[in-house]
Coordinates of C-alpha atoms in Angstrom, one line a residue:
M265 CA -2.0 -26.7 0.8
K266 CA 0.2 -29.3 -0.8
L267 CA 2.3 -27.8 -3.6
K268 CA 4.7 -29.6 -5.8
V269 CA 6.6 -27.8 -8.6
S270 CA 9.2 -29.0 -11.0
G271 CA 11.2 -27.0 -13.6
N272 CA 12.4 -23.4 -13.5
I273 CA 9.4 -22.0 -11.6
N274 CA 9.3 -19.2 -9.1
Q275 CA 7.5 -21.0 -6.2
Y276 CA 6.6 -17.8 -4.4
Y277 CA 4.8 -16.6 -7.5
V278 CA 2.8 -19.8 -7.6
Q279 CA 1.9 -19.5 -3.9
T280 CA 0.7 -16.0 -4.4
L281 CA -1.5 -17.0 -7.3
C282 CA -2.9 -19.9 -5.2
M283 CA -3.8 -17.5 -2.4
I284 CA -6.1 -15.7 -4.7
F285 CA -8.3 -18.8 -4.7
F286 CA -7.3 -20.2 -1.2
P287 CA -6.7 -17.1 1.0
G288 CA -4.9 -17.7 4.2
E289 CA -3.4 -21.0 3.1
R290 CA 0.0 -22.3 4.2
F291 CA 2.1 -24.3 1.8
S292 CA 4.3 -27.4 1.9
E293 CA 5.1 -30.4 -0.2
H294 CA 3.9 -32.8 2.4
E295 CA 1.4 -32.1 5.2
T296 CA 2.3 -33.6 8.5
E297 CA -0.1 -35.0 11.1
G298 CA -1.6 -32.2 13.1
D299 CA -1.2 -29.6 10.5
I300 CA -4.9 -29.8 9.4
A301 CA -8.2 -30.7 11.0
P302 CA -9.3 -34.3 10.3
D303 CA -12.3 -33.2 8.3
Q304 CA -10.5 -30.4 6.4
A305 CA -10.0 -30.9 2.6
V306 CA -6.5 -29.9 1.5
P307 CA -5.9 -28.6 -2.0
E308 CA -3.1 -30.4 -3.8
L309 CA -1.4 -28.7 -6.8
S310 CA 1.2 -30.2 -9.0
L311 CA 2.9 -28.0 -11.6
Q312 CA 5.6 -28.9 -14.1
L313 CA 7.4 -26.5 -16.5
E314 CA 9.3 -27.8 -19.5
E315 CA 11.4 -25.6 -21.8
T316 CA 10.8 -26.6 -25.4
E317 CA 12.6 -25.6 -28.6
N318 CA 10.0 -23.0 -29.4
G319 CA 9.0 -21.9 -25.9
V320 CA 7.6 -23.5 -22.8
K321 CA 5.0 -26.1 -21.8
V322 CA 3.3 -26.1 -18.4
N323 CA 1.2 -28.9 -17.0
A324 CA -0.9 -28.4 -13.9
D325 CA -3.1 -30.7 -11.8
L326 CA -5.3 -29.6 -8.9
A327 CA -7.3 -31.9 -6.6
L328 CA -9.6 -30.7 -3.8
D329 CA -11.8 -33.2 -2.1
K330 CA -13.8 -34.8 -5.0
K331 CA -13.0 -32.0 -7.5
Y332 CA -10.2 -32.3 -10.0
A333 CA -8.8 -30.2 -12.8
C334 CA -5.8 -30.4 -15.1
C335 CA -4.5 -28.5 -18.1
E336 CA -1.6 -28.1 -20.4
K337 CA -0.4 -24.7 -21.6
I338 CA 2.0 -24.2 -24.5
Y339 CA 3.5 -20.8 -25.1
E340 CA 5.7 -20.1 -28.1
R341 CA 8.4 -17.4 -28.0
R342 CA 7.4 -13.9 -28.8
E343 CA 9.4 -10.9 -29.9
D344 CA 7.4 -8.5 -27.8
I345 CA 8.2 -10.1 -24.4
T346 CA 11.2 -11.6 -22.7
Y347 CA 11.6 -15.4 -22.3
D348 CA 11.3 -15.0 -18.5
R349 CA 8.0 -13.1 -18.9
L350 CA 6.8 -15.8 -21.3
K351 CA 7.4 -18.5 -18.6
K352 CA 5.6 -16.4 -16.0
L353 CA 2.6 -16.0 -18.3
A354 CA 2.4 -19.7 -19.0
V355 CA 2.6 -20.6 -15.3
G356 CA 0.0 -18.0 -14.4
D357 CA -2.3 -19.2 -17.1
A358 CA -2.0 -22.8 -15.9
V359 CA -2.6 -22.0 -12.2
L360 CA -5.5 -19.7 -13.0
S361 CA -7.1 -22.4 -15.2
V362 CA -7.1 -25.3 -12.7
C363 CA -7.8 -23.2 -9.6
G364 CA -10.6 -21.3 -11.4
E365 CA -12.2 -24.6 -12.5
V366 CA -12.1 -26.2 -9.1
V367 CA -13.2 -23.1 -7.1
G368 CA -15.5 -21.7 -9.7
Y369 CA -14.0 -18.2 -9.5
R370 CA -12.4 -15.8 -12.0
P371 CA -10.2 -13.1 -10.3
S372 CA -10.7 -9.6 -11.5
W373 CA -7.0 -8.9 -11.7
G374 CA -6.2 -12.2 -13.5
M375 CA -2.6 -13.2 -12.8
L376 CA -1.4 -9.8 -11.7
V377 CA -0.5 -10.5 -8.1
G378 CA 2.0 -7.7 -7.2
V379 CA 1.5 -4.7 -4.9
R380 CA 1.4 -2.4 -7.9
P381 CA -0.9 -3.7 -10.7
S382 CA -0.4 -0.5 -12.7
K383 CA 3.3 -1.3 -13.0
V384 CA 2.8 -3.6 -16.0
A385 CA 0.6 -1.0 -17.7
T386 CA 3.4 1.6 -17.0
E387 CA 6.0 -0.6 -18.6
M388 CA 3.8 -1.1 -21.7
L389 CA 3.2 2.6 -22.0
E390 CA 6.9 3.4 -21.7
S391 CA 7.6 0.9 -24.5
G392 CA 5.4 3.0 -26.8
M393 CA 2.1 1.1 -26.6
S394 CA -1.0 3.1 -27.1
K395 CA -3.6 3.3 -24.2
T396 CA -6.0 1.1 -26.2
R397 CA -3.4 -1.6 -26.8
V398 CA -2.3 -1.6 -23.2
K399 CA -5.8 -2.4 -22.0
K400 CA -6.2 -5.1 -24.6
T401 CA -2.9 -6.7 -23.7
L402 CA -3.7 -6.7 -20.0
A403 CA -6.9 -8.5 -20.8
S404 CA -5.5 -11.0 -23.3
D405 CA -2.1 -11.9 -21.7
Y406 CA -2.8 -11.4 -18.0
F407 CA -6.6 -12.2 -18.0
V408 CA -7.4 -8.9 -16.3
I409 CA -11.1 -8.1 -16.7
P410 CA -11.7 -5.0 -18.9
K411 CA -12.8 -2.5 -16.2
K412 CA -9.7 -3.3 -14.2
A413 CA -7.4 -3.1 -17.3
A414 CA -8.9 0.4 -17.9
L415 CA -8.3 1.4 -14.3
A416 CA -4.7 0.2 -14.3
T417 CA -4.0 2.1 -17.5
E418 CA -5.7 5.3 -16.3
V419 CA -3.6 5.2 -13.0
A420 CA -0.4 4.5 -15.0
L421 CA -1.1 7.6 -17.1
N422 CA -1.9 9.8 -14.1
E423 CA 1.2 8.6 -12.2
A424 CA 3.4 9.3 -15.3
E425 CA 2.5 13.0 -15.1
L426 CA 4.4 13.1 -11.8
V427 CA 7.1 10.5 -12.3
K428 CA 8.4 12.1 -15.5
K429 CA 9.3 15.1 -13.4
A430 CA 11.5 13.0 -11.1
D431 CA 14.8 14.7 -10.1
S432 CA 17.7 12.8 -8.5
K433 CA 18.4 15.8 -6.2
E434 CA 14.9 15.5 -4.6
C435 CA 13.8 13.4 -1.6
S436 CA 11.0 13.0 0.9
V437 CA 11.0 12.7 4.7
Y438 CA 8.7 10.4 6.7
I439 CA 8.2 10.8 10.4
S440 CA 6.7 8.0 12.4
I441 CA 4.4 8.4 15.4
P442 CA 3.5 4.7 16.1
F443 CA 0.8 5.3 18.8
C444 CA -3.0 5.1 18.7
P445 CA -5.7 5.8 21.2
T446 CA -7.1 2.2 20.6
R447 CA -6.1 -0.5 18.2
C448 CA -8.5 -1.2 15.3
A449 CA -9.6 -4.8 15.1
Y450 CA -8.3 -5.2 11.6
C451 CA -4.9 -3.5 12.2
S452 CA -1.5 -5.2 12.5
F453 CA 0.6 -2.0 12.4
V454 CA 3.2 -1.5 15.1
S455 CA 1.2 1.0 17.2
Y456 CA 1.0 1.4 21.0
T457 CA -2.3 1.8 22.8
S458 CA -1.9 0.9 26.5
K459 CA -1.6 3.6 29.1
K460 CA 1.8 2.3 30.2
L461 CA 3.2 2.3 26.7
L462 CA 1.6 5.7 25.8
S463 CA 3.6 7.1 28.8
T464 CA 6.8 6.6 26.7
I465 CA 5.7 9.3 24.2
P466 CA 7.7 12.1 25.9
D467 CA 10.9 10.1 25.7
Y468 CA 10.1 8.9 22.3
L469 CA 9.7 12.5 21.0
I470 CA 13.1 13.5 22.4
A471 CA 14.8 10.6 20.6
L472 CA 12.7 11.3 17.4
G473 CA 13.6 15.0 17.5
D474 CA 17.3 14.1 17.5
E475 CA 16.9 11.8 14.6
I476 CA 14.9 14.4 12.6
N477 CA 17.7 16.9 13.2
R478 CA 20.4 14.5 12.1
T479 CA 18.4 13.5 9.1
F480 CA 17.9 17.0 7.8
E481 CA 21.6 17.7 8.4
L482 CA 22.4 14.7 6.2
I483 CA 20.0 15.9 3.5
K484 CA 21.8 19.2 3.4
E485 CA 25.1 17.5 3.3
L486 CA 24.0 15.4 0.3
G487 CA 22.7 18.5 -1.5
L488 CA 19.1 17.3 -1.7
R489 CA 15.8 19.2 -1.8
V490 CA 12.9 18.0 0.3
K491 CA 9.9 17.6 -1.9
T492 CA 7.4 16.2 0.6
I493 CA 7.2 15.6 4.3
Y494 CA 4.7 13.0 5.7
V495 CA 4.0 12.7 9.5
G496 CA 2.3 9.3 9.8
G497 CA 1.6 6.6 12.3
G498 CA -0.2 5.2 14.2
T499 CA -2.1 8.4 14.8
P500 CA 0.2 11.5 15.0
T501 CA -2.7 13.6 16.4
I502 CA -2.7 11.4 19.5
L503 CA 0.0 13.9 20.6
D504 CA -1.4 16.7 22.8
E505 CA -1.3 20.3 21.6
R506 CA 2.1 21.1 23.2
Q507 CA 3.7 17.9 21.9
L508 CA 2.4 18.4 18.4
D509 CA 3.6 22.0 18.4
W510 CA 7.0 20.9 19.6
L511 CA 7.4 18.2 17.0
L512 CA 6.4 20.4 14.1
S513 CA 8.7 23.1 15.5
V514 CA 11.6 20.6 15.2
V515 CA 10.8 20.4 11.5
D516 CA 10.5 24.2 11.2
N517 CA 14.0 24.6 12.7
N518 CA 15.5 22.4 10.0
I519 CA 13.8 23.6 6.8
D520 CA 11.8 26.3 5.2
V521 CA 8.5 24.5 5.1
S522 CA 7.1 27.0 2.6
A523 CA 9.5 25.5 0.0
V524 CA 8.1 22.0 0.6
E525 CA 5.5 21.1 -2.0
E526 CA 3.5 18.8 0.2
Y527 CA 3.5 18.5 4.0
T528 CA 1.0 15.9 5.3
L529 CA -0.2 15.2 8.8
E530 CA -2.0 12.0 9.3
A531 CA -4.9 12.8 11.7
G532 CA -6.6 9.5 11.0
R533 CA -8.7 9.2 14.2
P534 CA -11.5 11.9 14.3
D535 CA -11.6 11.5 18.1
T536 CA -8.0 12.9 18.3
I537 CA -8.7 16.1 16.4
N538 CA -9.6 19.4 17.8
A539 CA -9.5 23.0 16.4
E540 CA -6.3 23.9 18.3
K541 CA -4.4 21.0 16.8
M542 CA -5.6 22.0 13.3
R543 CA -4.5 25.6 14.0
I544 CA -1.1 24.4 15.1
A545 CA -0.7 22.3 12.0
K546 CA -1.7 25.1 9.7
E547 CA 0.6 27.5 11.5
H548 CA 3.6 25.2 11.0
G549 CA 2.9 24.8 7.2
V550 CA 1.0 21.6 7.0
N551 CA -0.9 21.7 3.7
R552 CA -2.4 18.2 3.6
I553 CA -4.2 16.3 6.3
S554 CA -6.0 13.0 6.5
V555 CA -9.2 12.7 8.5
N556 CA -10.4 9.1 8.2
P557 CA -13.9 7.8 8.9
Q558 CA -13.4 4.3 7.3
T559 CA -17.2 4.1 7.4
L560 CA -20.1 6.2 8.6
N561 CA -22.0 3.2 9.8
G562 CA -22.0 3.3 13.6
D563 CA -22.5 -0.4 14.0
V564 CA -19.6 -1.2 11.8
L565 CA -17.4 1.3 13.6
R566 CA -18.1 -0.6 16.8
I567 CA -17.3 -3.9 15.2
I568 CA -13.9 -2.7 14.0
G569 CA -12.9 -1.1 17.3
R570 CA -13.0 2.5 16.3
S571 CA -13.9 4.8 19.2
H572 CA -15.4 7.6 17.2
T573 CA -18.9 8.1 15.7
A574 CA -20.0 9.4 12.3
E575 CA -20.8 12.7 14.0
D576 CA -17.3 12.8 15.4
F577 CA -15.9 12.5 11.9
L578 CA -18.1 15.3 10.6
R579 CA -17.1 17.6 13.4
A580 CA -13.4 16.8 12.8
Y581 CA -13.7 17.3 9.1
D582 CA -15.3 20.7 9.7
M583 CA -12.4 21.7 12.0
A584 CA -9.9 20.6 9.4
R585 CA -11.7 22.6 6.7
A586 CA -12.1 25.7 8.9
S587 CA -8.3 25.7 9.7
G588 CA -7.5 26.6 6.1
I589 CA -5.4 23.6 5.4
K590 CA -5.4 23.3 1.6
T591 CA -5.9 19.5 1.0
I592 CA -8.0 17.1 3.0
N593 CA -7.8 13.3 2.4
T594 CA -10.4 10.9 3.7
D595 CA -10.0 7.1 3.9
V596 CA -12.9 4.7 3.5
I597 CA -12.8 0.9 3.5
A598 CA -14.9 -1.4 1.3
G599 CA -15.7 -4.9 2.7
L600 CA -15.5 -4.2 6.4
P601 CA -17.2 -6.9 8.6
G602 CA -20.8 -6.1 9.0
D603 CA -20.9 -3.5 6.2
K604 CA -23.2 -4.1 3.1
F605 CA -23.5 -2.3 -0.2
A606 CA -26.3 0.1 0.8
S607 CA -24.4 1.1 3.9
F608 CA -21.1 1.6 2.1
A609 CA -22.8 3.6 -0.7
N610 CA -24.5 5.8 1.9
S611 CA -21.1 6.5 3.6
F612 CA -19.4 7.1 0.3
D613 CA -22.1 9.5 -1.0
K614 CA -21.9 11.6 2.2
I615 CA -18.1 11.8 2.0
V616 CA -18.2 12.8 -1.6
S617 CA -20.7 15.5 -0.8
L618 CA -18.1 17.1 1.5
R619 CA -15.7 17.5 -1.5
P620 CA -12.4 16.5 0.1
E621 CA -9.6 17.0 -2.3
N622 CA -8.5 13.3 -1.9
I623 CA -10.5 10.2 -1.2
T624 CA -8.7 6.9 -0.7
V625 CA -10.8 3.8 -1.1
H626 CA -9.2 0.7 0.6
T627 CA -10.4 -2.9 0.3
F628 CA -10.6 -4.6 3.7
S629 CA -7.4 -6.7 4.1
V630 CA -7.1 -9.5 6.6
K631 CA -3.9 -9.0 8.6
K632 CA -2.3 -12.0 10.1
A633 CA -1.7 -10.2 13.4
S634 CA -5.1 -8.5 13.6
D635 CA -7.5 -9.1 16.5
L636 CA -10.3 -9.9 13.9
L637 CA -8.3 -12.8 12.5
K638 CA -7.5 -14.1 16.0
N639 CA -11.2 -14.1 16.9
C640 CA -12.6 -15.2 13.6
S641 CA -10.3 -17.5 11.6
H642 CA -12.9 -17.8 8.8
I643 CA -13.0 -14.2 7.9
Y644 CA -11.1 -14.7 4.6
S645 CA -13.3 -14.4 1.6
V646 CA -12.6 -15.2 -2.0
R647 CA -15.5 -13.5 -3.7
G648 CA -16.0 -10.9 -1.1
G649 CA -19.8 -10.7 -1.0
D650 CA -20.8 -7.1 -1.6
V651 CA -17.3 -5.8 -1.8
G652 CA -17.1 -5.9 -5.6
K653 CA -20.2 -3.8 -5.9
C654 CA -18.8 -1.4 -3.3
V655 CA -15.5 -1.0 -5.1
D656 CA -17.2 -0.5 -8.5
Y657 CA -19.6 2.1 -7.0
S658 CA -16.8 4.1 -5.4
Q659 CA -14.9 4.2 -8.7
I660 CA -17.8 5.1 -10.9
T661 CA -19.1 7.7 -8.4
A662 CA -15.7 9.3 -7.8
Q663 CA -15.0 9.7 -11.4
H664 CA -18.5 11.0 -12.1
E665 CA -17.9 13.7 -9.4
G666 CA -14.6 14.8 -10.9
Y667 CA -12.1 12.7 -9.0
R668 CA -9.3 11.0 -11.0
P669 CA -7.6 7.7 -9.9
Y670 CA -3.9 8.7 -9.4
Y671 CA -2.4 5.9 -7.5
M672 CA -3.2 2.3 -6.7
Y673 CA -1.8 -0.6 -4.7
R674 CA -2.9 -4.0 -3.5
Q675 CA -2.3 -6.1 -0.4
K676 CA -2.4 -9.8 0.3
N677 CA -5.6 -11.3 1.6
T678 CA -7.9 -8.5 0.6
V679 CA -11.5 -9.4 0.5
G680 CA -12.4 -10.4 -3.0
N681 CA -8.8 -9.8 -4.1
Y682 CA -9.6 -6.1 -4.9
E683 CA -7.5 -3.0 -4.9
N684 CA -6.8 0.2 -3.0
V685 CA -7.2 3.4 -5.1
G686 CA -6.4 7.0 -4.3
F687 CA -8.7 9.6 -6.1
A688 CA -8.0 13.3 -6.4
L689 CA -9.6 16.4 -7.7
D690 CA -7.5 18.2 -10.4
G691 CA -4.3 19.7 -9.0
S692 CA -4.6 17.8 -5.6
K693 CA -2.8 14.5 -6.1
G694 CA -1.1 13.2 -3.0
L695 CA 2.6 13.4 -4.0
Y696 CA 4.1 11.4 -1.2
N697 CA 2.0 8.4 -2.1
I698 CA 3.3 8.4 -5.6
Y699 CA 7.0 9.0 -4.6
M700 CA 6.8 6.2 -2.0
M701 CA 4.9 3.7 -4.2
E702 CA 6.9 4.3 -7.4
E703 CA 10.2 4.7 -5.6
I704 CA 11.4 7.5 -7.8
H705 CA 13.5 9.3 -5.1
S706 CA 14.9 8.6 -1.6
I707 CA 12.6 8.5 1.4
F708 CA 14.5 9.4 4.7
A709 CA 12.3 7.8 7.4
C710 CA 12.5 8.7 11.1
G711 CA 11.1 6.9 14.1
A712 CA 10.2 3.4 15.3
G713 CA 9.0 1.1 12.5
A714 CA 10.2 3.5 9.8
V715 CA 11.9 2.2 6.7
S716 CA 14.2 4.5 4.7
K717 CA 14.7 3.9 0.9
F718 CA 17.8 5.2 -0.7
V719 CA 17.1 5.4 -4.5
D720 CA 19.3 6.0 -7.5
Y721 CA 16.8 6.6 -10.3
S722 CA 18.7 7.4 -13.4
P723 CA 16.4 7.2 -16.4
Q724 CA 18.5 9.6 -18.4
N725 CA 21.5 7.3 -18.8
G726 CA 19.5 4.0 -19.0
E727 CA 20.8 2.5 -15.8
K728 CA 18.6 0.2 -13.8
R729 CA 17.0 1.8 -10.7
T730 CA 19.0 0.9 -7.5
I731 CA 17.3 0.8 -4.2
E732 CA 18.6 0.0 -0.7
R733 CA 16.5 0.0 2.4
F734 CA 17.4 0.7 6.1
F735 CA 15.0 -0.5 8.8
N736 CA 14.7 1.4 12.0
Q737 CA 13.9 -0.6 15.2
K738 CA 10.4 -1.9 15.0
Y739 CA 9.1 -1.1 18.4
P740 CA 9.3 2.2 20.4
Y741 CA 11.0 0.6 23.4
E742 CA 13.7 -0.8 21.0
Y743 CA 14.0 2.6 19.4
L744 CA 14.6 4.2 22.8
S745 CA 17.1 1.6 24.1
D746 CA 19.2 1.0 20.9
N747 CA 18.9 3.9 18.5
K748 CA 20.2 3.3 14.9
T749 CA 20.2 6.9 13.8
E750 CA 24.0 7.1 13.2
A751 CA 24.0 3.8 11.4
K752 CA 21.2 5.0 9.1
I753 CA 23.1 8.3 8.4
Q754 CA 26.2 6.3 7.5
A755 CA 24.3 3.9 5.3
A756 CA 22.7 6.7 3.4
R757 CA 26.1 8.6 3.0
D758 CA 27.8 5.4 1.8
F759 CA 25.0 4.7 -0.8
Y760 CA 25.2 8.2 -2.3
I761 CA 29.0 8.1 -2.4
R762 CA 29.1 4.6 -3.9
R763 CA 26.5 5.5 -6.6
G764 CA 28.3 8.8 -7.5
L765 CA 25.4 10.9 -6.6
I766 CA 27.5 13.4 -4.6

């Protein structure tokens, strides 16, 4: 896509808006020979922002093949928003206008392009706006359709119940097991699946155990309380019974797990779950587990490279329930290749009938490094076919059955530009998801591909939240050859000292 901007415009913001209408596009001011196919039409967008005495004026022109649209947006200064926000609204309005006219599409989330669409609603609520006014403002200023404005507001209110209890002396711990039995066709996560690479698991666990020990020593040194622990991946239950018992024992040796409010084990692949692993998890204090079918349509499961069946999921779910683990989460995905509304609704109804405490509904996202994209470059979809009906059905059904939407996030290149929403029965919200997404306390992450977040969240004195990140090595073989544990420990210690938190 050819993109020319002039004036004080955030070009990345414009690109992100354009990708709603032209998913998968690359951007430049001038296409060079060979960048595009000879018969491929290239969108050309020109955008100019002019600061006026009373506000801003934005002009936009978009040409695609024989289609053309232009507009001029004039926004006057307002007391209720900053000047920077005013410019962003004007630019967003202009881009949505010309792109919407050429493509013939209105995005449900309007110009909200960030990972956390409920963030804007949260800011409005914190400023003293009523729930009704927040929904109206999202619709009028950001062009969010009413049902999405209502969802964002509801999520913001539910998140606030947990965020308002934030304590600077609390933290969470993430433990990464980046291995899977097979790689899903839609996945781009760093996960190891080949027999040779899976053979590194024993050495990886030894190195991981050392990092876990050092991390908990640091947490004690900093005087922090561990609020949640999340063992994720990959697929942690790819570990055999002895390995899983050993890993969870390392955690036991460092902390009284009964004092941890939430302890999650990601057991995403039903084909890696058995009764003994569930017994081990419960014995070590795990009180939340994810058993993820994604869909109960066998044909779709084969298309996406999952090696389990719907029957495997139901057996695994029964094992998890029989173990006595308090909270079960199930993940489903709307918009998977080959899935239609009737099939999705059938899957969702069966899952709801099981009454898991948490249900997380994802919208299929096209990952750049996924096998699906490599094998099918035209998989991007603006409108998403049945996915809008699937997302609506999941939200209406979940809330009718007593589930409340408690967290939400969005990814780039989701089919139809829709959202991912976590639903929970009363008293069963997934805490780690909120703490990680809202960044209200530090996350100490261990293992390959893990990212620690050191957070100074000081709402009581009006300071701006400060966040620093530390990235562990991306791949397990790097993690084994050049461990950064001591560097992470020092980075965390320096952050807490510099911010006066210890």
